[in-house]
Amino acid sequence: MPELPEVEEVRRTLEPFIVGVKVVGARVVREDFVTVQGEGGKGMQGLVGKRFVKTWRHGKKLFCVAEDAQTLVIHLGMSGRVDCLPGAAAVAKHTHVVMSMESGIEVRLRDPRRFGGLWYYATLAEARAVELAGLGKDALEIEVGDLLERWKGEKGKLKPRLLSQKDVAGLGNIYVDEALWLARLHPLQRVGRISAGQVEVLVGAIGKVLRESIEMGGTTLRDYRNAADEAGEFGRKLQAYGRGGQPCLRCGEELRSAVIGGRTTVFCPRCQKRK
Ligand SMILES: [Zn+2]
């Protein structure tokens, strides 16, 4: 499942194919994959004849903004992919949306499991209002003070809170396990009992694992690819995720695997003590 680094990698590889390039056609193969929001929006056809001017990302959401502020928001869900291919290339199964660019490239969204989707907004302001509601700051931009303020007196547990997206946007199962292992924090630690010093270590650990993964093109577990059809290499750097039963790379203790908030969680019972 793509998390922040994988979505960032898709954004980075998609951008050169769409920014400054005119859209000459848009085809929706599966209507229910596209949600049209906002007043006066024309949907995908409204983009024909327009150029995109920028892309940006917040958490796991990817925004593509056109010159007249029409905005597409891509959610990759579990298995979403963005392919940028010559128009003559065979269309893969599960391709739900095709945007033809003046360059001859087609941007194709496909998603076999359809947990993702494409949201169309007539304006960027509407896209921001809807898509960012209830989301915390992007995980690469959070500050210690943000979390201390949000977590003061709170009884919620650390891993479920980080997965909820409401405090920090962009983390999923992989990077939460990695960041908590690095910060030596127990996944079931009550957030209100984490000291300012520990929150500082956590924020540093989140930034470190995300930046390292972005540098390596993200993590490919099954079929994730960026928009240039390349897999990510961070998988071989994982220190906690997927290593249950193996020795902790810091202390040698056997890493424990447990189900927390419905997600398999790996942590070191010696390094990550609950306080
Ligand atoms: Zn350990």
PDB file of C-alpha atoms and ligand atoms in Angstrom:
ATOM      1  CA  MET A   1       0.000   0.000   0.000  1.00  0.00           C
ATOM      2  CA  PRO A   2       1.563   3.277  -1.065  1.00  0.00           C
ATOM      3  CA  GLU A   3       2.472   5.618   1.792  1.00  0.00           C
ATOM      4  CA  LEU A   4       4.039   9.081   1.702  1.00  0.00           C
ATOM      5  CA  PRO A   5       7.361   8.132   0.014  1.00  0.00           C
ATOM      6  CA  GLU A   6       5.668   6.080  -2.695  1.00  0.00           C
ATOM      7  CA  VAL A   7       3.113   8.805  -3.454  1.00  0.00           C
ATOM      8  CA  GLU A   8       5.923  11.370  -3.520  1.00  0.00           C
ATOM      9  CA  GLU A   9       7.795   9.170  -5.978  1.00  0.00           C
ATOM     10  CA  VAL A  10       4.717   8.926  -8.207  1.00  0.00           C
ATOM     11  CA  ARG A  11       4.346  12.727  -8.029  1.00  0.00           C
ATOM     12  CA  ARG A  12       7.985  13.321  -8.896  1.00  0.00           C
ATOM     13  CA  THR A  13       7.906  10.948 -11.872  1.00  0.00           C
ATOM     14  CA  LEU A  14       4.472  12.077 -13.139  1.00  0.00           C
ATOM     15  CA  GLU A  15       5.212  15.814 -13.040  1.00  0.00           C
ATOM     16  CA  PRO A  16       7.453  16.059 -16.139  1.00  0.00           C
ATOM     17  CA  PHE A  17       4.775  14.318 -18.236  1.00  0.00           C
ATOM     18  CA  ILE A  18       1.991  16.749 -17.338  1.00  0.00           C
ATOM     19  CA  VAL A  19       3.269  20.144 -16.154  1.00  0.00           C
ATOM     20  CA  GLY A  20       3.265  22.621 -19.047  1.00  0.00           C
ATOM     21  CA  VAL A  21       1.771  20.032 -21.429  1.00  0.00           C
ATOM     22  CA  LYS A  22      -1.698  20.531 -22.893  1.00  0.00           C
ATOM     23  CA  VAL A  23      -4.399  17.928 -22.267  1.00  0.00           C
ATOM     24  CA  VAL A  24      -5.953  16.964 -25.609  1.00  0.00           C
ATOM     25  CA  GLY A  25      -8.354  14.252 -24.493  1.00  0.00           C
ATOM     26  CA  ALA A  26      -9.835  12.634 -21.409  1.00  0.00           C
ATOM     27  CA  ARG A  27     -11.593   9.311 -21.255  1.00  0.00           C
ATOM     28  CA  VAL A  28     -13.246   7.786 -18.219  1.00  0.00           C
ATOM     29  CA  VAL A  29     -13.554   4.026 -18.615  1.00  0.00           C
ATOM     30  CA  ARG A  30     -15.096   3.382 -15.209  1.00  0.00           C
ATOM     31  CA  GLU A  31     -17.414   6.182 -14.161  1.00  0.00           C
ATOM     32  CA  ASP A  32     -17.453   5.134 -10.523  1.00  0.00           C
ATOM     33  CA  PHE A  33     -13.683   5.603 -10.250  1.00  0.00           C
ATOM     34  CA  VAL A  34     -14.082   9.377 -10.721  1.00  0.00           C
ATOM     35  CA  THR A  35     -15.888  11.692  -8.299  1.00  0.00           C
ATOM     36  CA  VAL A  36     -16.780  15.144  -9.600  1.00  0.00           C
ATOM     37  CA  GLN A  37     -16.993  17.739  -6.814  1.00  0.00           C
ATOM     38  CA  GLY A  38     -17.702  21.413  -6.605  1.00  0.00           C
ATOM     39  CA  GLU A  39     -19.962  23.991  -8.179  1.00  0.00           C
ATOM     40  CA  GLY A  40     -19.848  24.373 -11.944  1.00  0.00           C
ATOM     41  CA  GLY A  41     -17.254  21.678 -12.445  1.00  0.00           C
ATOM     42  CA  LYS A  42     -17.242  20.100 -15.866  1.00  0.00           C
ATOM     43  CA  GLY A  43     -15.470  16.945 -14.823  1.00  0.00           C
ATOM     44  CA  MET A  44     -12.612  15.471 -16.784  1.00  0.00           C
ATOM     45  CA  GLN A  45     -13.760  17.058 -20.069  1.00  0.00           C
ATOM     46  CA  GLY A  46     -13.182  20.481 -18.498  1.00  0.00           C
ATOM     47  CA  LEU A  47      -9.448  19.773 -18.595  1.00  0.00           C
ATOM     48  CA  VAL A  48      -9.268  19.314 -22.357  1.00  0.00           C
ATOM     49  CA  GLY A  49      -7.329  22.229 -23.835  1.00  0.00           C
ATOM     50  CA  LYS A  50      -5.770  23.118 -20.459  1.00  0.00           C
ATOM     51  CA  ARG A  51      -2.250  22.688 -19.154  1.00  0.00           C
ATOM     52  CA  PHE A  52      -1.293  21.568 -15.662  1.00  0.00           C
ATOM     53  CA  VAL A  53       0.858  24.094 -13.829  1.00  0.00           C
ATOM     54  CA  LYS A  54       1.888  22.212 -10.717  1.00  0.00           C
ATOM     55  CA  THR A  55       1.668  19.034  -8.697  1.00  0.00           C
ATOM     56  CA  TRP A  56       1.893  18.725  -4.958  1.00  0.00           C
ATOM     57  CA  ARG A  57       1.280  16.164  -2.294  1.00  0.00           C
ATOM     58  CA  HIS A  58      -0.235  16.198   1.162  1.00  0.00           C
ATOM     59  CA  GLY A  59       0.123  12.939   3.066  1.00  0.00           C
ATOM     60  CA  LYS A  60      -0.883  10.206   0.642  1.00  0.00           C
ATOM     61  CA  LYS A  61      -2.911  12.493  -1.646  1.00  0.00           C
ATOM     62  CA  LEU A  62      -1.542  13.747  -4.938  1.00  0.00           C
ATOM     63  CA  PHE A  63      -2.847  17.047  -6.360  1.00  0.00           C
ATOM     64  CA  CYS A  64      -2.522  18.046 -10.035  1.00  0.00           C
ATOM     65  CA  VAL A  65      -3.513  21.659 -10.630  1.00  0.00           C
ATOM     66  CA  ALA A  66      -4.405  23.078 -14.063  1.00  0.00           C
ATOM     67  CA  GLU A  67      -3.828  26.652 -15.275  1.00  0.00           C
ATOM     68  CA  ASP A  68      -7.420  27.664 -14.501  1.00  0.00           C
ATOM     69  CA  ALA A  69      -7.239  26.023 -11.035  1.00  0.00           C
ATOM     70  CA  GLN A  70      -9.238  22.917 -11.949  1.00  0.00           C
ATOM     71  CA  THR A  71      -7.680  20.232  -9.765  1.00  0.00           C
ATOM     72  CA  LEU A  72      -7.411  16.480  -9.865  1.00  0.00           C
ATOM     73  CA  VAL A  73      -6.677  14.593  -6.663  1.00  0.00           C
ATOM     74  CA  ILE A  74      -5.350  11.059  -7.000  1.00  0.00           C
ATOM     75  CA  HIS A  75      -5.695   8.543  -4.172  1.00  0.00           C
ATOM     76  CA  LEU A  76      -3.616   5.453  -4.912  1.00  0.00           C
ATOM     77  CA  GLY A  77      -5.469   3.334  -2.332  1.00  0.00           C
ATOM     78  CA  MET A  78      -4.059  -0.189  -2.087  1.00  0.00           C
ATOM     79  CA  SER A  79      -3.026  -0.920  -5.643  1.00  0.00           C
ATOM     80  CA  GLY A  80      -3.327   2.301  -7.656  1.00  0.00           C
ATOM     81  CA  ARG A  81      -0.834   3.020 -10.414  1.00  0.00           C
ATOM     82  CA  VAL A  82      -0.211   5.940 -12.723  1.00  0.00           C
ATOM     83  CA  ASP A  83       1.289   4.934 -16.059  1.00  0.00           C
ATOM     84  CA  CYS A  84       2.708   7.454 -18.529  1.00  0.00           C
ATOM     85  CA  LEU A  85       2.958   5.679 -21.859  1.00  0.00           C
ATOM     86  CA  PRO A  86       2.894   6.437 -25.585  1.00  0.00           C
ATOM     87  CA  GLY A  87      -0.689   6.430 -26.859  1.00  0.00           C
ATOM     88  CA  ALA A  88       0.072   3.403 -29.037  1.00  0.00           C
ATOM     89  CA  ALA A  89       1.047   1.222 -26.046  1.00  0.00           C
ATOM     90  CA  ALA A  90      -1.403  -1.545 -25.144  1.00  0.00           C
ATOM     91  CA  VAL A  91      -3.899  -0.501 -22.494  1.00  0.00           C
ATOM     92  CA  ALA A  92      -3.465  -2.629 -19.366  1.00  0.00           C
ATOM     93  CA  LYS A  93      -6.354  -4.309 -17.594  1.00  0.00           C
ATOM     94  CA  HIS A  94      -8.005  -2.253 -14.832  1.00  0.00           C
ATOM     95  CA  THR A  95      -7.236   1.075 -16.547  1.00  0.00           C
ATOM     96  CA  HIS A  96     -10.054   3.355 -15.360  1.00  0.00           C
ATOM     97  CA  VAL A  97      -9.063   6.813 -16.649  1.00  0.00           C
ATOM     98  CA  VAL A  98      -6.947   7.920 -19.617  1.00  0.00           C
ATOM     99  CA  MET A  99      -5.726  11.485 -20.191  1.00  0.00           C
ATOM    100  CA  SER A 100      -4.155  12.145 -23.591  1.00  0.00           C
ATOM    101  CA  MET A 101      -1.426  14.773 -23.622  1.00  0.00           C
ATOM    102  CA  GLU A 102      -0.323  16.899 -26.577  1.00  0.00           C
ATOM    103  CA  SER A 103       3.085  15.199 -26.369  1.00  0.00           C
ATOM    104  CA  GLY A 104       1.534  11.901 -27.473  1.00  0.00           C
ATOM    105  CA  ILE A 105       1.831  10.469 -23.963  1.00  0.00           C
ATOM    106  CA  GLU A 106      -1.204   9.022 -22.239  1.00  0.00           C
ATOM    107  CA  VAL A 107      -1.527   9.254 -18.477  1.00  0.00           C
ATOM    108  CA  ARG A 108      -3.423   6.154 -17.407  1.00  0.00           C
ATOM    109  CA  LEU A 109      -4.800   5.463 -13.967  1.00  0.00           C
ATOM    110  CA  ARG A 110      -5.270   1.859 -13.121  1.00  0.00           C
ATOM    111  CA  ASP A 111      -6.249   0.214  -9.905  1.00  0.00           C
ATOM    112  CA  PRO A 112      -7.174  -3.487  -9.808  1.00  0.00           C
ATOM    113  CA  ARG A 113      -8.590  -3.379  -6.287  1.00  0.00           C
ATOM    114  CA  ARG A 114     -10.224   0.041  -6.639  1.00  0.00           C
ATOM    115  CA  PHE A 115      -9.629   1.269  -3.097  1.00  0.00           C
ATOM    116  CA  GLY A 116      -8.225   4.409  -4.691  1.00  0.00           C
ATOM    117  CA  GLY A 117      -9.894   6.873  -7.005  1.00  0.00           C
ATOM    118  CA  LEU A 118      -9.735  10.182  -8.817  1.00  0.00           C
ATOM    119  CA  TRP A 119     -11.449  13.308  -7.495  1.00  0.00           C
ATOM    120  CA  TYR A 120     -12.145  16.263  -9.772  1.00  0.00           C
ATOM    121  CA  TYR A 121     -12.620  19.792  -8.392  1.00  0.00           C
ATOM    122  CA  ALA A 122     -13.465  22.957 -10.310  1.00  0.00           C
ATOM    123  CA  THR A 123     -10.998  24.900  -8.159  1.00  0.00           C
ATOM    124  CA  LEU A 124      -7.955  24.254  -6.015  1.00  0.00           C
ATOM    125  CA  ALA A 125      -9.656  26.031  -3.098  1.00  0.00           C
ATOM    126  CA  GLU A 126     -12.486  23.472  -3.152  1.00  0.00           C
ATOM    127  CA  ALA A 127     -10.014  20.624  -3.466  1.00  0.00           C
ATOM    128  CA  ARG A 128      -8.088  21.843  -0.444  1.00  0.00           C
ATOM    129  CA  ALA A 129     -11.221  22.411   1.628  1.00  0.00           C
ATOM    130  CA  VAL A 130     -12.532  18.895   1.026  1.00  0.00           C
ATOM    131  CA  GLU A 131      -9.350  16.857   0.806  1.00  0.00           C
ATOM    132  CA  LEU A 132      -7.486  18.374   3.739  1.00  0.00           C
ATOM    133  CA  ALA A 133     -10.424  18.438   6.173  1.00  0.00           C
ATOM    134  CA  GLY A 134      -9.540  16.427   9.269  1.00  0.00           C
ATOM    135  CA  LEU A 135      -6.010  15.683   8.071  1.00  0.00           C
ATOM    136  CA  GLY A 136      -2.958  16.550  10.125  1.00  0.00           C
ATOM    137  CA  LYS A 137       0.077  18.314   8.707  1.00  0.00           C
ATOM    138  CA  ASP A 138       2.114  16.426   6.159  1.00  0.00           C
ATOM    139  CA  ALA A 139       4.501  14.025   7.891  1.00  0.00           C
ATOM    140  CA  LEU A 140       7.528  15.813   6.420  1.00  0.00           C
ATOM    141  CA  GLU A 141       6.323  19.133   7.855  1.00  0.00           C
ATOM    142  CA  ILE A 142       5.142  18.272  11.357  1.00  0.00           C
ATOM    143  CA  GLU A 143       6.776  20.020  14.248  1.00  0.00           C
ATOM    144  CA  VAL A 144       7.241  18.860  17.812  1.00  0.00           C
ATOM    145  CA  GLY A 145       4.884  21.563  19.113  1.00  0.00           C
ATOM    146  CA  ASP A 146       2.046  20.397  16.828  1.00  0.00           C
ATOM    147  CA  LEU A 147       2.049  16.925  18.329  1.00  0.00           C
ATOM    148  CA  LEU A 148       2.586  18.046  21.925  1.00  0.00           C
ATOM    149  CA  GLU A 149      -0.433  20.315  21.656  1.00  0.00           C
ATOM    150  CA  ARG A 150      -2.624  17.676  20.036  1.00  0.00           C
ATOM    151  CA  TRP A 151      -1.592  14.901  22.388  1.00  0.00           C
ATOM    152  CA  LYS A 152      -1.719  16.742  25.697  1.00  0.00           C
ATOM    153  CA  GLY A 153      -3.905  14.742  28.086  1.00  0.00           C
ATOM    154  CA  GLU A 154      -4.987  12.373  25.318  1.00  0.00           C
ATOM    155  CA  LYS A 155      -5.529   8.689  26.023  1.00  0.00           C
ATOM    156  CA  GLY A 156      -5.162   7.426  22.442  1.00  0.00           C
ATOM    157  CA  LYS A 157      -2.487   4.876  21.616  1.00  0.00           C
ATOM    158  CA  LEU A 158       0.510   5.879  19.576  1.00  0.00           C
ATOM    159  CA  LYS A 159       0.365   3.605  16.539  1.00  0.00           C
ATOM    160  CA  PRO A 160      -3.411   3.902  15.960  1.00  0.00           C
ATOM    161  CA  ARG A 161      -3.116   7.690  16.286  1.00  0.00           C
ATOM    162  CA  LEU A 162      -0.305   7.846  13.747  1.00  0.00           C
ATOM    163  CA  LEU A 163      -2.261   5.641  11.329  1.00  0.00           C
ATOM    164  CA  SER A 164      -5.425   7.752  11.720  1.00  0.00           C
ATOM    165  CA  GLN A 165      -3.953  10.624   9.616  1.00  0.00           C
ATOM    166  CA  LYS A 166      -5.578  13.218  11.893  1.00  0.00           C
ATOM    167  CA  ASP A 167      -2.362  14.136  13.718  1.00  0.00           C
ATOM    168  CA  VAL A 168       0.113  13.467  10.919  1.00  0.00           C
ATOM    169  CA  ALA A 169      -0.724  12.746   7.271  1.00  0.00           C
ATOM    170  CA  GLY A 170       1.145  10.256   5.126  1.00  0.00           C
ATOM    171  CA  LEU A 171       2.177   7.408   7.423  1.00  0.00           C
ATOM    172  CA  GLY A 172       0.902   3.852   7.019  1.00  0.00           C
ATOM    173  CA  ASN A 173       1.854   0.528   8.516  1.00  0.00           C
ATOM    174  CA  ILE A 174       5.399   0.335   7.145  1.00  0.00           C
ATOM    175  CA  TYR A 175       6.700   3.735   8.143  1.00  0.00           C
ATOM    176  CA  VAL A 176       4.945   3.822  11.514  1.00  0.00           C
ATOM    177  CA  ASP A 177       6.673   0.574  12.520  1.00  0.00           C
ATOM    178  CA  GLU A 178       9.997   1.854  11.214  1.00  0.00           C
ATOM    179  CA  ALA A 179       9.721   5.249  12.947  1.00  0.00           C
ATOM    180  CA  LEU A 180       8.606   3.760  16.282  1.00  0.00           C
ATOM    181  CA  TRP A 181      11.476   1.253  16.242  1.00  0.00           C
ATOM    182  CA  LEU A 182      13.943   4.032  15.484  1.00  0.00           C
ATOM    183  CA  ALA A 183      12.486   6.287  18.201  1.00  0.00           C
ATOM    184  CA  ARG A 184      12.319   3.355  20.694  1.00  0.00           C
ATOM    185  CA  LEU A 185       8.625   3.955  21.376  1.00  0.00           C
ATOM    186  CA  HIS A 186       6.058   1.227  22.094  1.00  0.00           C
ATOM    187  CA  PRO A 187       3.196   1.181  19.572  1.00  0.00           C
ATOM    188  CA  LEU A 188       0.603   1.092  22.380  1.00  0.00           C
ATOM    189  CA  GLN A 189       2.151   3.956  24.355  1.00  0.00           C
ATOM    190  CA  ARG A 190      -0.519   6.474  25.395  1.00  0.00           C
ATOM    191  CA  VAL A 191       0.138   9.630  23.416  1.00  0.00           C
ATOM    192  CA  GLY A 192      -0.568  11.897  26.364  1.00  0.00           C
ATOM    193  CA  ARG A 193       2.241  10.289  28.350  1.00  0.00           C
ATOM    194  CA  ILE A 194       5.007  10.788  25.821  1.00  0.00           C
ATOM    195  CA  SER A 195       7.501  13.383  27.027  1.00  0.00           C
ATOM    196  CA  ALA A 196       8.456  16.413  24.961  1.00  0.00           C
ATOM    197  CA  GLY A 197      11.902  14.902  24.517  1.00  0.00           C
ATOM    198  CA  GLN A 198      10.447  11.664  23.179  1.00  0.00           C
ATOM    199  CA  VAL A 199       8.123  13.509  20.817  1.00  0.00           C
ATOM    200  CA  GLU A 200      11.170  15.319  19.484  1.00  0.00           C
ATOM    201  CA  VAL A 201      12.916  11.982  18.886  1.00  0.00           C
ATOM    202  CA  LEU A 202       9.779  10.636  17.193  1.00  0.00           C
ATOM    203  CA  VAL A 203       9.451  13.602  14.840  1.00  0.00           C
ATOM    204  CA  GLY A 204      13.124  13.189  13.938  1.00  0.00           C
ATOM    205  CA  ALA A 205      12.649   9.457  13.325  1.00  0.00           C
ATOM    206  CA  ILE A 206       9.589   9.994  11.099  1.00  0.00           C
ATOM    207  CA  GLY A 207      11.504  12.502   8.980  1.00  0.00           C
ATOM    208  CA  LYS A 208      14.542  10.232   8.756  1.00  0.00           C
ATOM    209  CA  VAL A 209      12.729   7.082   7.588  1.00  0.00           C
ATOM    210  CA  LEU A 210      10.594   9.014   5.103  1.00  0.00           C
ATOM    211  CA  ARG A 211      13.524  10.933   3.594  1.00  0.00           C
ATOM    212  CA  GLU A 212      15.667   7.828   3.309  1.00  0.00           C
ATOM    213  CA  SER A 213      12.850   5.963   1.620  1.00  0.00           C
ATOM    214  CA  ILE A 214      12.174   8.840  -0.809  1.00  0.00           C
ATOM    215  CA  GLU A 215      15.864   8.825  -1.721  1.00  0.00           C
ATOM    216  CA  MET A 216      15.588   5.126  -2.571  1.00  0.00           C
ATOM    217  CA  GLY A 217      12.361   5.474  -4.548  1.00  0.00           C
ATOM    218  CA  GLY A 218      10.065   4.127  -1.815  1.00  0.00           C
ATOM    219  CA  THR A 219       9.273   0.579  -0.792  1.00  0.00           C
ATOM    220  CA  THR A 220       7.972  -2.002  -3.249  1.00  0.00           C
ATOM    221  CA  LEU A 221       6.132  -4.792  -1.480  1.00  0.00           C
ATOM    222  CA  ARG A 222       4.046  -6.272  -4.258  1.00  0.00           C
ATOM    223  CA  ASP A 223       3.265  -4.279  -7.318  1.00  0.00           C
ATOM    224  CA  TYR A 224       3.961  -0.656  -6.472  1.00  0.00           C
ATOM    225  CA  ARG A 225       5.673   1.242  -9.312  1.00  0.00           C
ATOM    226  CA  ASN A 226       6.237   4.936  -9.870  1.00  0.00           C
ATOM    227  CA  ALA A 227       4.906   6.715 -12.973  1.00  0.00           C
ATOM    228  CA  ALA A 228       8.052   5.622 -14.851  1.00  0.00           C
ATOM    229  CA  ASP A 229       7.337   1.955 -14.018  1.00  0.00           C
ATOM    230  CA  GLU A 230      10.248   1.635 -11.590  1.00  0.00           C
ATOM    231  CA  ALA A 231      10.131  -0.286  -8.301  1.00  0.00           C
ATOM    232  CA  GLY A 232      11.400   1.236  -5.020  1.00  0.00           C
ATOM    233  CA  GLU A 233      14.502  -0.017  -3.219  1.00  0.00           C
ATOM    234  CA  PHE A 234      13.796   0.888   0.419  1.00  0.00           C
ATOM    235  CA  GLY A 235      12.461  -2.609   1.187  1.00  0.00           C
ATOM    236  CA  ARG A 236      15.933  -3.938   1.875  1.00  0.00           C
ATOM    237  CA  LYS A 237      16.521  -1.187   4.456  1.00  0.00           C
ATOM    238  CA  LEU A 238      13.499  -2.026   6.612  1.00  0.00           C
ATOM    239  CA  GLN A 239      14.511  -2.619  10.223  1.00  0.00           C
ATOM    240  CA  ALA A 240      11.201  -3.521  11.879  1.00  0.00           C
ATOM    241  CA  TYR A 241       8.393  -3.918   9.328  1.00  0.00           C
ATOM    242  CA  GLY A 242       8.091  -7.537   8.155  1.00  0.00           C
ATOM    243  CA  ARG A 243      10.859  -8.733  10.520  1.00  0.00           C
ATOM    244  CA  GLY A 244       8.735 -10.295  13.308  1.00  0.00           C
ATOM    245  CA  GLY A 245      10.615 -13.216  14.936  1.00  0.00           C
ATOM    246  CA  GLN A 246      13.969 -11.988  13.666  1.00  0.00           C
ATOM    247  CA  PRO A 247      16.612 -10.399  15.903  1.00  0.00           C
ATOM    248  CA  CYS A 248      16.422  -6.672  16.629  1.00  0.00           C
ATOM    249  CA  LEU A 249      19.200  -4.985  14.662  1.00  0.00           C
ATOM    250  CA  ARG A 250      19.989  -2.825  17.699  1.00  0.00           C
ATOM    251  CA  CYS A 251      19.906  -5.203  20.698  1.00  0.00           C
ATOM    252  CA  GLY A 252      19.520  -8.740  19.295  1.00  0.00           C
ATOM    253  CA  GLU A 253      16.220  -9.448  21.099  1.00  0.00           C
ATOM    254  CA  GLU A 254      13.620 -11.302  19.030  1.00  0.00           C
ATOM    255  CA  LEU A 255      11.239  -8.797  17.430  1.00  0.00           C
ATOM    256  CA  ARG A 256       7.619  -9.339  18.423  1.00  0.00           C
ATOM    257  CA  SER A 257       4.703  -9.358  16.022  1.00  0.00           C
ATOM    258  CA  ALA A 258       1.225  -8.359  17.257  1.00  0.00           C
ATOM    259  CA  VAL A 259      -1.999  -7.114  15.735  1.00  0.00           C
ATOM    260  CA  ILE A 260      -2.640  -3.498  16.762  1.00  0.00           C
ATOM    261  CA  GLY A 261      -5.549  -1.533  15.348  1.00  0.00           C
ATOM    262  CA  GLY A 262      -6.142  -4.374  12.914  1.00  0.00           C
ATOM    263  CA  ARG A 263      -2.613  -4.103  11.486  1.00  0.00           C
ATOM    264  CA  THR A 264       0.315  -6.453  11.949  1.00  0.00           C
ATOM    265  CA  THR A 265       2.833  -4.593  14.044  1.00  0.00           C
ATOM    266  CA  VAL A 266       6.467  -5.448  14.671  1.00  0.00           C
ATOM    267  CA  PHE A 267       8.421  -4.006  17.576  1.00  0.00           C
ATOM    268  CA  CYS A 268      11.293  -4.834  19.906  1.00  0.00           C
ATOM    269  CA  PRO A 269      10.091  -5.752  23.416  1.00  0.00           C
ATOM    270  CA  ARG A 270      13.434  -4.660  24.878  1.00  0.00           C
ATOM    271  CA  CYS A 271      14.120  -1.389  23.018  1.00  0.00           C
ATOM    272  CA  GLN A 272      10.506  -0.221  22.794  1.00  0.00           C
ATOM    273  CA  LYS A 273       9.236  -0.377  26.382  1.00  0.00           C
ATOM    274  CA  ARG A 274       5.793   0.977  27.223  1.00  0.00           C
ATOM    275  CA  LYS A 275       5.921   3.811  29.731  1.00  0.00           C
TER     276      LYS A 275
HETATM  277 ZN    ZN B   1      15.928  -4.082  20.372  1.00  0.00          ZN
END
